[in-house]
GROMACS .gro file of C-alpha atoms in nm:
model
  238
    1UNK     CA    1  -1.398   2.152   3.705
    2UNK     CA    2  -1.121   2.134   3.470
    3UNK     CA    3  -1.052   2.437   3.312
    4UNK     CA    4  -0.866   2.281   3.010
    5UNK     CA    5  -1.104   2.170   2.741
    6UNK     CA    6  -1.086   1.806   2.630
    7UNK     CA    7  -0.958   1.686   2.288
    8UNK     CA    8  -1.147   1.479   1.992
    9UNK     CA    9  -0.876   1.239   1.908
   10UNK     CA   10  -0.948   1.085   1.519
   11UNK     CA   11  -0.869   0.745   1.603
   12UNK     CA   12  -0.769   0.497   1.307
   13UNK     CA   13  -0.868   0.144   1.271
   14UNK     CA   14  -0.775  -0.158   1.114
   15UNK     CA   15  -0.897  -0.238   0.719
   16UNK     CA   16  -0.985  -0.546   0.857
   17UNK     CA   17  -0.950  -0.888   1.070
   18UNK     CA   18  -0.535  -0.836   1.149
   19UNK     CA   19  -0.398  -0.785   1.452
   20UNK     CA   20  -0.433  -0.406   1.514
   21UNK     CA   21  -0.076  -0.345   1.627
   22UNK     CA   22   0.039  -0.471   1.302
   23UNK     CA   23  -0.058  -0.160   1.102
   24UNK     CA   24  -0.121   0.107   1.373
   25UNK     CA   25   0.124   0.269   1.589
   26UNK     CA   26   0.176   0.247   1.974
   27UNK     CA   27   0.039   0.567   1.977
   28UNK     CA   28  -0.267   0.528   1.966
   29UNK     CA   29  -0.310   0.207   2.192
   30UNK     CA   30  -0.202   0.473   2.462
   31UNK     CA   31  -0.484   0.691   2.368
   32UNK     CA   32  -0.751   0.456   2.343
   33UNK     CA   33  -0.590   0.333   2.729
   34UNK     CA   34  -0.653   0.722   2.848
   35UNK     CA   35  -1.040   0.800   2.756
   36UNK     CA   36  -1.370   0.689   2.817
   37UNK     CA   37  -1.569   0.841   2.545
   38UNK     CA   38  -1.648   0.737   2.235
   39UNK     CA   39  -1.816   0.869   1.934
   40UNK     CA   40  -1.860   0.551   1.709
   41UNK     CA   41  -2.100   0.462   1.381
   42UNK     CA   42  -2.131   0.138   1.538
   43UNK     CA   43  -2.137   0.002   1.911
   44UNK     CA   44  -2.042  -0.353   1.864
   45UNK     CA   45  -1.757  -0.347   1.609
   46UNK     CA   46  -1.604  -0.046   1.826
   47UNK     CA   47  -1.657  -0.217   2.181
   48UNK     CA   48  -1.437  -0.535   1.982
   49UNK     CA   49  -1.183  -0.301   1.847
   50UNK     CA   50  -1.093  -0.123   2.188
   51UNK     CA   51  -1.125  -0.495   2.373
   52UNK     CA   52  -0.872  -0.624   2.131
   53UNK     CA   53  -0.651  -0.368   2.121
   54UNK     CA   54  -0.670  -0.250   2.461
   55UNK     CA   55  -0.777  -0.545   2.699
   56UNK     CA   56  -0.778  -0.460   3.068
   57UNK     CA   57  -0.989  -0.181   2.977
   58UNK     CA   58  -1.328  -0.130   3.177
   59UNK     CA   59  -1.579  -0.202   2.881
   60UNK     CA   60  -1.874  -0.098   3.119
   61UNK     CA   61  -1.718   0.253   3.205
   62UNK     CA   62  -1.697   0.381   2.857
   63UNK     CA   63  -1.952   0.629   2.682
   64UNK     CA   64  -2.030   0.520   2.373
   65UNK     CA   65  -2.214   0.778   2.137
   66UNK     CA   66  -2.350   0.656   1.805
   67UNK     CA   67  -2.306   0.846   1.495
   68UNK     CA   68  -2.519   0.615   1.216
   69UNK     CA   69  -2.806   0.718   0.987
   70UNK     CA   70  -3.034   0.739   1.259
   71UNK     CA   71  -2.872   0.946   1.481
   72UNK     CA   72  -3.057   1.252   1.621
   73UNK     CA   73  -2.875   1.550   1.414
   74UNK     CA   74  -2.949   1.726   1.752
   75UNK     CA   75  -2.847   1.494   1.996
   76UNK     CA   76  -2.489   1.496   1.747
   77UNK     CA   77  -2.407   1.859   1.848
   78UNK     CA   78  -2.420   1.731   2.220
   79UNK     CA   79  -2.185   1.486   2.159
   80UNK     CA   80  -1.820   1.680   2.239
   81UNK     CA   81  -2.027   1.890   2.559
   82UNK     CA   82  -1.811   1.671   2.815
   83UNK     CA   83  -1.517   1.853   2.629
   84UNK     CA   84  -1.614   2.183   2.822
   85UNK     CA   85  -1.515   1.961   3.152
   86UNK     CA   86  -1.209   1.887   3.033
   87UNK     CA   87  -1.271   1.509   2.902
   88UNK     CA   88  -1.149   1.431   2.604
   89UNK     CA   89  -1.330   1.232   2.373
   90UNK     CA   90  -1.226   0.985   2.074
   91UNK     CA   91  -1.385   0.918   1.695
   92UNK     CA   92  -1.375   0.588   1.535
   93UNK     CA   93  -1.434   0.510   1.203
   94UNK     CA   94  -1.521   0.131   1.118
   95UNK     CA   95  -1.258   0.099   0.903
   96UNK     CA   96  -0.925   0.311   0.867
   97UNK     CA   97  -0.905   0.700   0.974
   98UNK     CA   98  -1.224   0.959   1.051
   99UNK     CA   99  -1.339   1.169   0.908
  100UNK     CA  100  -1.227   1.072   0.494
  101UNK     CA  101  -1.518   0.860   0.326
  102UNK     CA  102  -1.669   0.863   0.655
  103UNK     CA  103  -1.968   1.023   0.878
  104UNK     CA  104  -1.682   1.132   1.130
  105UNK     CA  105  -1.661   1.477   0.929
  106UNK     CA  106  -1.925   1.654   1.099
  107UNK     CA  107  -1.815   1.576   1.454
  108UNK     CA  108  -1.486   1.741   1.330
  109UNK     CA  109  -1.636   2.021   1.213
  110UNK     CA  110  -1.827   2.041   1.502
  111UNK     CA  111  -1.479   2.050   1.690
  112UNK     CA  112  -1.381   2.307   1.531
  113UNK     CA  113  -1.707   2.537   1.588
  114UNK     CA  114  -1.662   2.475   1.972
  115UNK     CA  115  -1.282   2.588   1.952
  116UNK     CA  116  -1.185   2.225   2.036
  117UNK     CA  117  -0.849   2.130   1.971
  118UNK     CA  118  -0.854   1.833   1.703
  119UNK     CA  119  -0.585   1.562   1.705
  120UNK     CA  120  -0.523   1.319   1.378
  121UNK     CA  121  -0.360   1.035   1.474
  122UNK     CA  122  -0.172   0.795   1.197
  123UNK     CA  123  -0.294   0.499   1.072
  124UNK     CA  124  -0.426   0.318   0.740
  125UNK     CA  125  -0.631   0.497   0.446
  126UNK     CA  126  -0.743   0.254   0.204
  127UNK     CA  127  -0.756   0.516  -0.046
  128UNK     CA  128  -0.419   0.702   0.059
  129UNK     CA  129  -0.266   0.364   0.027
  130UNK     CA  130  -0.400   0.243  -0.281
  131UNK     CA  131  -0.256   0.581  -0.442
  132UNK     CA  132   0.073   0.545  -0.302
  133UNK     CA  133   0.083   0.166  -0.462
  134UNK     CA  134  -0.096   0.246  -0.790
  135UNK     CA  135   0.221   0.406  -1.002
  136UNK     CA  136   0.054   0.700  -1.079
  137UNK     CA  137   0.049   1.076  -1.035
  138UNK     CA  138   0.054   1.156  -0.629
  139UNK     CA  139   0.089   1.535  -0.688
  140UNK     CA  140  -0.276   1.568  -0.836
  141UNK     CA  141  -0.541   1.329  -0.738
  142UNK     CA  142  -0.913   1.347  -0.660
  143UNK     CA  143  -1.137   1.129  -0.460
  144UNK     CA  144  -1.496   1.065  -0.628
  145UNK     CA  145  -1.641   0.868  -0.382
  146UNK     CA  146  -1.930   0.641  -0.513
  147UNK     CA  147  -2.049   0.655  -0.878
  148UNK     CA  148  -2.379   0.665  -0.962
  149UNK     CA  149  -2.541   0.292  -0.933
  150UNK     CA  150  -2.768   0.360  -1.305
  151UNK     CA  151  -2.558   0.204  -1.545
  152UNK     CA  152  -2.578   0.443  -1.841
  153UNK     CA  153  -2.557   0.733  -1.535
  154UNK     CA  154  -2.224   0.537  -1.408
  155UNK     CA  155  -2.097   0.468  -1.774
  156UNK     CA  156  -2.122   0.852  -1.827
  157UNK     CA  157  -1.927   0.961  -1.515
  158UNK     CA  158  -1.640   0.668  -1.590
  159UNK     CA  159  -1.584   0.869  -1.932
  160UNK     CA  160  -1.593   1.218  -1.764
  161UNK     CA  161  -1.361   1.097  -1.490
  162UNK     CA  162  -1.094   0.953  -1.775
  163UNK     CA  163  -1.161   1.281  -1.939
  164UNK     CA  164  -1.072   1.502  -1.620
  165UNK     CA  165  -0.759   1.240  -1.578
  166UNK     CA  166  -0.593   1.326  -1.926
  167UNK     CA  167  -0.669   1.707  -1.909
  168UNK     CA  168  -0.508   1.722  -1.583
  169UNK     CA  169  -0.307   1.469  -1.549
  170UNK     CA  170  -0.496   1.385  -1.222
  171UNK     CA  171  -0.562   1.040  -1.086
  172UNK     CA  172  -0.945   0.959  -1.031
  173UNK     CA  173  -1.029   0.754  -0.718
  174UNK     CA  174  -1.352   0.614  -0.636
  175UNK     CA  175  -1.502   0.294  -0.449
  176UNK     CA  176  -1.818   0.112  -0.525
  177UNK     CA  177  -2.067  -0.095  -0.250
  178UNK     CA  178  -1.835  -0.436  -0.242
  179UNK     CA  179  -2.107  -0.654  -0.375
  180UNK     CA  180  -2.132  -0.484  -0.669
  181UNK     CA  181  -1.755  -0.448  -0.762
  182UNK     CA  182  -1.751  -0.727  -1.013
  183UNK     CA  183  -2.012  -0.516  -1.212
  184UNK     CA  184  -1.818  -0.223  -1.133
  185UNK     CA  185  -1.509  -0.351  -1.267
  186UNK     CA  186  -1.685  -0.468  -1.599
  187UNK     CA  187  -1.849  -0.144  -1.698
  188UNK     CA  188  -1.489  -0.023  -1.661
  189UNK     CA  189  -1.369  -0.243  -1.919
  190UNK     CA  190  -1.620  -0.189  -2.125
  191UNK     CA  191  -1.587   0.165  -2.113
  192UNK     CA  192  -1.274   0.308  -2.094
  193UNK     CA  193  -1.024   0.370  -2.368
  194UNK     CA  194  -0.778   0.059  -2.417
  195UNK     CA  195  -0.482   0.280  -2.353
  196UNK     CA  196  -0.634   0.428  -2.000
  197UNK     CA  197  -0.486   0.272  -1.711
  198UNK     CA  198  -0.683   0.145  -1.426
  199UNK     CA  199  -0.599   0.055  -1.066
  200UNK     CA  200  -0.717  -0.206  -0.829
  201UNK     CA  201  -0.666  -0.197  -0.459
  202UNK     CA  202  -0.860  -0.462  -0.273
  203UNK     CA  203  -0.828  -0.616   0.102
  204UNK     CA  204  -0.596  -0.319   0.164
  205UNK     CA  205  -0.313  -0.503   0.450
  206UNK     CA  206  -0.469  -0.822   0.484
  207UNK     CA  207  -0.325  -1.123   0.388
  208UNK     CA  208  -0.532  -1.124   0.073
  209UNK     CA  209  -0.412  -0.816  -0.058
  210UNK     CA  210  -0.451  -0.771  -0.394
  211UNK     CA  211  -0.335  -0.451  -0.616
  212UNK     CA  212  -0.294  -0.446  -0.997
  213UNK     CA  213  -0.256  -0.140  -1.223
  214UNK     CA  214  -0.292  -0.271  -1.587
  215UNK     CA  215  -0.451  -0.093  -1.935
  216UNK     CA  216  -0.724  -0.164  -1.958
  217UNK     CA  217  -0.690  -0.352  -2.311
  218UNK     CA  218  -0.422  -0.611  -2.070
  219UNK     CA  219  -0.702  -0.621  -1.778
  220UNK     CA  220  -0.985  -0.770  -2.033
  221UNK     CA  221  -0.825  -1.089  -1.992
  222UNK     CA  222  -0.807  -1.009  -1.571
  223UNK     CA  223  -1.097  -1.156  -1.350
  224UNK     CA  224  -0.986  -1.138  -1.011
  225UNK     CA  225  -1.260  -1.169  -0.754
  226UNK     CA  226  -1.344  -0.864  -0.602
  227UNK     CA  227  -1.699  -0.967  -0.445
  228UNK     CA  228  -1.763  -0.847  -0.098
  229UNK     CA  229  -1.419  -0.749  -0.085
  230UNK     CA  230  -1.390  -0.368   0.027
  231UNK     CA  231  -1.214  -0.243  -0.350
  232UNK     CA  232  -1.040   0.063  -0.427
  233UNK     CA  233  -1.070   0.155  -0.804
  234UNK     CA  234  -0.847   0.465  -0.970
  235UNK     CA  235  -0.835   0.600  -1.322
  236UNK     CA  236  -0.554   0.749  -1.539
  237UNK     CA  237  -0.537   0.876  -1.856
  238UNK     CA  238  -0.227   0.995  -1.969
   0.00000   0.00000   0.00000
């Protein structure tokens, strides 16, 4: 048996349909090349992802372990055991890194707990990037996740966030479910002051791109389309 424990490696993944050596490093091709075991929300999109970016690889040798809604919470805290024989083992998010907006943050945790040695590799963040392009303050930002989905619940937490924004002088970023980013996008319009500045991030590295930061008295006459296309949103108030 090995007496060196294996690794979780937080493997990164495209934002979307590009070529995956166009926005992740070599670096983690020549990971993906050295292990077997995967930990994965789902088996189909990940089984592509590796193919594509790794193609002589032996699909039927890999281990792929699910980590989705219906996973068994105590089948998860099996999942990094093979570490103990000295196999590493790599986490894939869907779409960009683990572990940030993403169901990978309890295997990492769980790393940790076994005294696992954990091992971030670069690639895209949707929300990292939509920051850095946005113009506005990247000392002091939060991420909100998702807002509520009641309107006059949603309506309330846009205000607090602007509030928070222009007593801090902290950007507020949050996404929405991409179907209902249109409606998302008008509630934001409707209730924000006309001075607060809003920024949207949408198709993040893919040749439809899109990112505008506008006030939000110049984006009333904006209607780009944002429907099923994964969105970024950020507030600032200065």
């Amino acid at each position: 048996m090995n007496s060196e424990k294996g690794k979780l490696y937080l493997l990164p993944t495209t934002l979307g349909d590009n070529e995956p050596l166009e926005v992740l490093p070599l670096s983690v091709k020549k990971i993906i090349e050295a292990l077997d075991c995967f930990i994965v929300e789902n088996e189909k999109t990940a089984r592509r992802f590796i193919k594509q970016i790794t193609p002589r690889k032996s699909q039927p040798s890999l281990t792929i372990m699910k980590l989705d809604k219906y996973a068994d919470q105590l089948e998860v805290r099996t999942y990094l055991d093979v570490c103990s024989e000295g196999i590493s083992v790599g986490l894939l998010s869907e779409a960009g890194v683990p572990a940030i907006a993403d169901p990978g943050a309890e295997i990492v945790k769980l790393a940790h707990e076994k005294g696992i040695k954990v091992v971030p590799l670069v690639g895209p963040s949707s929300i990292i990037l939509a920051m850095m392009a946005s113009g506005f303050n990247g000392q002091n930002f939060a991420f909100n996740g998702y807002l509520p989905i009641d309107t006059s619940e949603r309506k309330k937490e846009i205000k607090n966030l602007e509030r928070l924004s222009k007593e801090k002088n902290q950007s507020q970023i949050f996404i929405e479910t991409p179907y209902r980013n249109e409606k998302m996008l008008s509630d934001l319009k409707s209730t924000l002051t006309p001075t607060a500045k809003l920024c949207v991030a949408c198709d993040i590295t893919l040749k439809s791109e899109y990112i505008k930061t506008l006030e939000i008295k110049d984006w009333k006459g904006e209607k780009p389309d944002l429907h099923k296309r994964p969105t970024i949103f950020i507030i600032h108030k200065e």
